[in-house]
Tab-separated table of C-alpha atoms in Angstrom:
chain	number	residue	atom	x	y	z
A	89	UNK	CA	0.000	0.000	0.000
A	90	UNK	CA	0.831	4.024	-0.562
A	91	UNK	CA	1.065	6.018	1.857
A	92	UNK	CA	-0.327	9.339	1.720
A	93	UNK	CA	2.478	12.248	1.259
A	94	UNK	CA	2.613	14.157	4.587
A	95	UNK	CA	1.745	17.351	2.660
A	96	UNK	CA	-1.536	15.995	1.297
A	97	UNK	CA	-2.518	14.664	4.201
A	98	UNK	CA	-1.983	18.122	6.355
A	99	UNK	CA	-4.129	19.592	3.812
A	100	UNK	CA	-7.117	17.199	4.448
A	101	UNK	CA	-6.963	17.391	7.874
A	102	UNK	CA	-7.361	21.220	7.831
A	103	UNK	CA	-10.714	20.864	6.503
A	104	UNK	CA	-13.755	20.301	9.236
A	105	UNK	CA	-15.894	17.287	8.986
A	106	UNK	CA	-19.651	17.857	8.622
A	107	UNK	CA	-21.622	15.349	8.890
A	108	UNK	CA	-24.900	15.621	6.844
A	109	UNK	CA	-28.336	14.751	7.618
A	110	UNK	CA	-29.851	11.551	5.123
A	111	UNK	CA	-31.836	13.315	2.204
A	112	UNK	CA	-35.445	11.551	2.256
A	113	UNK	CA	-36.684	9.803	-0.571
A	114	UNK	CA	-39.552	12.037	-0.709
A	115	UNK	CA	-39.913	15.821	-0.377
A	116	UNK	CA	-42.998	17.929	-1.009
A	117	UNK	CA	-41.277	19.861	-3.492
A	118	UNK	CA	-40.458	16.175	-5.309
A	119	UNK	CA	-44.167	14.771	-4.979
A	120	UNK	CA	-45.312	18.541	-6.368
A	121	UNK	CA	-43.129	18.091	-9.171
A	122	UNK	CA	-43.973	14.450	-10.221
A	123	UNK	CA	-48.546	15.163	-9.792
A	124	UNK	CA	-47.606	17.521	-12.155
A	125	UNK	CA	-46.603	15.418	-14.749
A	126	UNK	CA	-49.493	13.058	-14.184
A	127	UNK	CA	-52.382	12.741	-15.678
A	128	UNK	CA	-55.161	10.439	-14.135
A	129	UNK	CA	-57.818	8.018	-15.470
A	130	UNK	CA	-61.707	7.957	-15.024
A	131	UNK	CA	-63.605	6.079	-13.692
A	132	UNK	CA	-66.257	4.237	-15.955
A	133	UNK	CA	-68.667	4.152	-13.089
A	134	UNK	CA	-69.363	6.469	-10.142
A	135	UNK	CA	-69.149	3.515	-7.502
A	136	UNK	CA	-65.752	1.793	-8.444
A	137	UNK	CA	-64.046	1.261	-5.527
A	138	UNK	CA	-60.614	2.129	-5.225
A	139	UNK	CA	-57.724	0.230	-4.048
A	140	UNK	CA	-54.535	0.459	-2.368
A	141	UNK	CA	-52.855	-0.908	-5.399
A	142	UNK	CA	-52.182	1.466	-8.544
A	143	UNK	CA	-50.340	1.924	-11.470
A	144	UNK	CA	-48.833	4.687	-14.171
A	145	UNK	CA	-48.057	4.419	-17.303
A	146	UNK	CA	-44.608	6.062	-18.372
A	147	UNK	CA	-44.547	8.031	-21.873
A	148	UNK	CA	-43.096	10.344	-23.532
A	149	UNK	CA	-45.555	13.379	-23.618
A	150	UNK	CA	-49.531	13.898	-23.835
A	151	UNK	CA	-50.833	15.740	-26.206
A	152	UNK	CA	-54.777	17.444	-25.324
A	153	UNK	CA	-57.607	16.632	-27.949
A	154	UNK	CA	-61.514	17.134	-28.059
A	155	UNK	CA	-63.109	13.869	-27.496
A	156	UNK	CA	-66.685	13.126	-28.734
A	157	UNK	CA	-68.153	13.965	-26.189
A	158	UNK	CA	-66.756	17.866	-25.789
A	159	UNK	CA	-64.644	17.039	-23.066
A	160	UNK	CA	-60.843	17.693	-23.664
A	161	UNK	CA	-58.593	14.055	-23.222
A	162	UNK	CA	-55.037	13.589	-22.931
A	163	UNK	CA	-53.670	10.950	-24.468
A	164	UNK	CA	-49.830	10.068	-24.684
A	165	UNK	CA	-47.948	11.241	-28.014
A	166	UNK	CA	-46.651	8.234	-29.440
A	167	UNK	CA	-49.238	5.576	-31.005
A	168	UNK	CA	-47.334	2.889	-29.046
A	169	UNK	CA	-48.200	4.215	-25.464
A	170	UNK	CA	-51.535	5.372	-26.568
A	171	UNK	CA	-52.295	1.221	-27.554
A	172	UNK	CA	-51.167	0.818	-24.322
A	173	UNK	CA	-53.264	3.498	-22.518
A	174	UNK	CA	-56.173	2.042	-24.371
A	175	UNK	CA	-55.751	-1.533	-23.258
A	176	UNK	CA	-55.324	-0.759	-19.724
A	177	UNK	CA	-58.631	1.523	-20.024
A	178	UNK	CA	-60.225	-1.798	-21.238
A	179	UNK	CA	-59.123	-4.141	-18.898
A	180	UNK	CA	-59.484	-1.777	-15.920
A	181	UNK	CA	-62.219	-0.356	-16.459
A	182	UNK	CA	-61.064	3.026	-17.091
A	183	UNK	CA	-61.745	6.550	-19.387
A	184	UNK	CA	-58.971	8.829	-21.114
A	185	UNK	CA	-57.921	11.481	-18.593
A	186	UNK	CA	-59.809	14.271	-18.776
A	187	UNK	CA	-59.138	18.289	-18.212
A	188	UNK	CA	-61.937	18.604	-15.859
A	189	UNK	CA	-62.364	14.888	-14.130
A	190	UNK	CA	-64.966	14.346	-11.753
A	191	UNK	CA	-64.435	10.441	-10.953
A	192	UNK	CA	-61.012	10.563	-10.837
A	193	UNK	CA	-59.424	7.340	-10.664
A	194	UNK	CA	-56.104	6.426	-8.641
A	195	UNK	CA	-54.325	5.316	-11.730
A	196	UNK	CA	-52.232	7.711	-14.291
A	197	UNK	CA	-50.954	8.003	-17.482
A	198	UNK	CA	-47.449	10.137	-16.724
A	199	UNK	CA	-44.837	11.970	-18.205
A	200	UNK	CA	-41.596	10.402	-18.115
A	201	UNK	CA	-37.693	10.687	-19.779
A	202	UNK	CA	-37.155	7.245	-21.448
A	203	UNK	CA	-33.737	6.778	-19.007
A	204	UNK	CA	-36.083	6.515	-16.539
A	205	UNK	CA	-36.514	2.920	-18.160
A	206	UNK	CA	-34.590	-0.040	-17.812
A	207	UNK	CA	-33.569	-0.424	-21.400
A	208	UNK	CA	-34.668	3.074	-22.032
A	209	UNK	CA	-37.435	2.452	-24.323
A	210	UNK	CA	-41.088	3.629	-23.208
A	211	UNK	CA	-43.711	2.946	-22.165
A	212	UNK	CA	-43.265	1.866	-19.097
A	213	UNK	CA	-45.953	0.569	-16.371
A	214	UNK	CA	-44.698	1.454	-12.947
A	215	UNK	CA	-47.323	-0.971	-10.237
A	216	UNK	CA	-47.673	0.621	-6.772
A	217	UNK	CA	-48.632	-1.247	-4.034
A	218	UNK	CA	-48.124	-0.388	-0.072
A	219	UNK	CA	-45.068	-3.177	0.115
A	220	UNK	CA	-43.159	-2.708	-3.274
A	221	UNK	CA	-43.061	-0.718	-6.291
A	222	UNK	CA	-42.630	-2.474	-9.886
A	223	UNK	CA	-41.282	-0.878	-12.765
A	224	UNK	CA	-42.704	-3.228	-16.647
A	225	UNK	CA	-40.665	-2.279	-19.682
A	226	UNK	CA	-42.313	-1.986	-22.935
A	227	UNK	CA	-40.732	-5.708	-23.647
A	228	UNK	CA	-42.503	-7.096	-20.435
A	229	UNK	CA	-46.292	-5.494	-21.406
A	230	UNK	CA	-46.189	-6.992	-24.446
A	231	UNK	CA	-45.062	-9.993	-23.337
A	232	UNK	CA	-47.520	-10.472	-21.114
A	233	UNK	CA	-49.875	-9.674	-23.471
A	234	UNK	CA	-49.424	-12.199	-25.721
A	235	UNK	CA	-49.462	-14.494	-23.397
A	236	UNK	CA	-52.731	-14.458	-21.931
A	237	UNK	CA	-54.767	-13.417	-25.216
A	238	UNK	CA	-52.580	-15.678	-27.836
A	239	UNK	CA	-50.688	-18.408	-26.398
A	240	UNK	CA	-53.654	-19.868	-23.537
A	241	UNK	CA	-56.145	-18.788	-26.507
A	242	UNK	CA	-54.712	-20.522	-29.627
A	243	UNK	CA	-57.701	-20.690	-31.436
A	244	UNK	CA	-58.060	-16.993	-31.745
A	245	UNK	CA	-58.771	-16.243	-35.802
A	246	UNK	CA	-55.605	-15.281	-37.186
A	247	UNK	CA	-56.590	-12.108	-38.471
A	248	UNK	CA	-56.664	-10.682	-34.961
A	249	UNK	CA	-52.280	-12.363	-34.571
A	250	UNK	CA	-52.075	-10.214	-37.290
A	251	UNK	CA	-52.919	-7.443	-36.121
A	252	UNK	CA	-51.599	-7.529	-32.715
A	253	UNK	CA	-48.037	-7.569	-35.449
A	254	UNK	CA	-49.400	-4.741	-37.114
A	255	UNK	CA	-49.489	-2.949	-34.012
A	256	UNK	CA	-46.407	-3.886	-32.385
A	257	UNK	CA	-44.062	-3.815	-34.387
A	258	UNK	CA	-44.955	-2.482	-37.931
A	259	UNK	CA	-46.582	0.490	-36.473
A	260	UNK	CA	-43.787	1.157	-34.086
A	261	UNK	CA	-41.234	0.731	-37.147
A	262	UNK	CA	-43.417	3.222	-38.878
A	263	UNK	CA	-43.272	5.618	-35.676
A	264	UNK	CA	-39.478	5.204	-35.380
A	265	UNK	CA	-39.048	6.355	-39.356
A	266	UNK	CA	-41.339	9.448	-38.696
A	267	UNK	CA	-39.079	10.363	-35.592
A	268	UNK	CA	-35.776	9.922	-37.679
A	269	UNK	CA	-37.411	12.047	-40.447
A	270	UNK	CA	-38.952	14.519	-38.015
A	271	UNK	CA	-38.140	18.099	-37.627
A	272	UNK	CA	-36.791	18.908	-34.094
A	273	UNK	CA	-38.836	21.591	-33.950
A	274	UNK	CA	-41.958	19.112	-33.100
A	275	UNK	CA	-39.759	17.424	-30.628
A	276	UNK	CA	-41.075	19.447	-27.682
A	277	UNK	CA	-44.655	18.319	-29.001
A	278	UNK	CA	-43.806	14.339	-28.958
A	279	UNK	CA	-41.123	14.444	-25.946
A	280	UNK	CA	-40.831	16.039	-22.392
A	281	UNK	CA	-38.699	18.464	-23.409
A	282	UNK	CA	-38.178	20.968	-20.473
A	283	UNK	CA	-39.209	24.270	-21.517
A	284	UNK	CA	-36.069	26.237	-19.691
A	285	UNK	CA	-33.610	24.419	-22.228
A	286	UNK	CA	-35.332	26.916	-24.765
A	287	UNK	CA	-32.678	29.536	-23.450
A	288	UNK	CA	-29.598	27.382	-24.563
A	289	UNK	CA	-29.023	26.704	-27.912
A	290	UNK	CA	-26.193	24.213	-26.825
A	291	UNK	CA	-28.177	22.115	-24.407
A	292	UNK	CA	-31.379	22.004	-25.985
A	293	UNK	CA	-29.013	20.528	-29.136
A	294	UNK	CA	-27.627	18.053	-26.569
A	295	UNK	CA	-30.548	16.629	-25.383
A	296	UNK	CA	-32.749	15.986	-28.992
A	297	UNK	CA	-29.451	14.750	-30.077
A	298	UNK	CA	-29.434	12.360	-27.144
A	299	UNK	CA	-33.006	11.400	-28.248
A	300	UNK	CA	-31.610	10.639	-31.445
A	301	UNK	CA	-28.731	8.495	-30.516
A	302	UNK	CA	-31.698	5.934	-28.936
A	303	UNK	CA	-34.109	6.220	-30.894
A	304	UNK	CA	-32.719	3.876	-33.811
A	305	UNK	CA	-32.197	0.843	-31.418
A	306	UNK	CA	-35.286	1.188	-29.406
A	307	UNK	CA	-36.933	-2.669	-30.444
A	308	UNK	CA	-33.711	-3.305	-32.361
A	309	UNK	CA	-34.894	-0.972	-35.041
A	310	UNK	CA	-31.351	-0.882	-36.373
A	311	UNK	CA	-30.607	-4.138	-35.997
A	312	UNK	CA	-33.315	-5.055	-37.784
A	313	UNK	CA	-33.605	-2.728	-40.479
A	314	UNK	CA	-29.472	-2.283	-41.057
A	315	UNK	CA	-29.852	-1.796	-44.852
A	316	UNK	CA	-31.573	1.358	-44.442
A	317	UNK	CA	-28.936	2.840	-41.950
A	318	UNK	CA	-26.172	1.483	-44.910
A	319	UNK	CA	-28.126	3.732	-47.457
A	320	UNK	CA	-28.232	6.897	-45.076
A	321	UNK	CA	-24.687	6.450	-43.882
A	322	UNK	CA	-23.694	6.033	-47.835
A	323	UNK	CA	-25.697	9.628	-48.499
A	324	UNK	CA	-24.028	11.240	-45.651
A	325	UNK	CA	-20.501	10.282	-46.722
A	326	UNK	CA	-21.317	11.490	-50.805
A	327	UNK	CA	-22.823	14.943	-49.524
């Protein structure tokens, strides 16, 4: 072992010691900031009792539209998380947040940065209980998924496997090319962009091109597709 030079060590030791209290995994200011990125589900029904249990959904952005009804919805701003949002609504029993809810259920859809993921793709479904939180990537859902509507239910027509592709994976190649081919200036539209990066050049720059650096492997999109990253690269380098 090294020992420390005298003169190193004499400087250390003319520093005091504080000792600081543990920071708590929870502040007000912290909850604040986080129900404001949440949106909440409706209840179908007036008399749905709530549990102790809950869960959010983790996407990108939500974008407000005018429902059929006249009542303004948010919905997430990606087609991938909106399936998502949709299917939980079904099998929960649940409505599109709403601007002004009045049955306000304890479930969310909510605003996230995809490296708040494991494998920083999103959605995400974070489960809440009062012993344990669980965090479901995007790989997981579907997973699951299939599982209980296509593998215990074989007999399903085929029409409907098809379309369960469609919608994982074509559509979300389809997304993926629009997002590649999109002009940054919608970025702040389809991600969380915080609005105070609008006063640096520089760091807004860092972060979309941060966004861009994932965005071609979320699903393995360039693994899959690497003919079309040969073309572009091949473009590039003649320009």
């Amino acid at each position: 072992m090294f020992d420390i030079p005298e003169s190193v060590k004499k400087l250390f030791d003319t520093f005091p010691l504080t000792t600081y209290p543990a920071i708590p995994k929870t502040t007000s200011g912290n909850d604040e900031f986080i129900e404001e990125k949440k949106f909440y589900f409706e209840n179908e029904k007036q008399s749905q009792i709530s549990t102790n249990a809950s869960f959010s959904l983790g996407v990108h952005n939500v974008v407000e539209f005018k429902g059929q009804d006249g009542k303004r919805k948010y919905i997430p701003s990606d087609p991938v998380s909106l399936g998502q949002a949709l299917i939980l609504c079904h099998k929960n029993k649940l409505k599109l947040p709403t601007t002004s809810s009045t049955n306000r259920s304890c479930n969310s859809i909510m605003k996230v940065s995809f490296h708040a993921s494991p494998d920083k793709q999103l959605p995400i479904l974070i489960e809440d209980d009062k012993q344990s939180r669980t965090i479901r990537t995007i790989s997981s859902i579907i997973e699951t998924v299939a599982k209980s509507n296509f593998q215990k239910h074989p007999y399903l027509d085929a029409e409907l496997l098809v379309l369960n592709d469609f919608i994982d994976l074509k559509l979300f190649d389809l997304w993926i090319l629009c997002l590649l081919n999109e002009n940054i200036d919608r970025f702040d539209e389809i991600f969380d962009i915080d609005s105070k990066l609008d006063l640096s050049f520089v760091a807004k720059s860092l972060v979309i091109n941060n966004i861009y650096s994932e965005v071609e492997h979320w699903r393995a999109f360039r693994t899959r597709n690497p003919n079309l990253f040969d073309y572009m690269e091949l473009l590039l380098s003649t320009n």
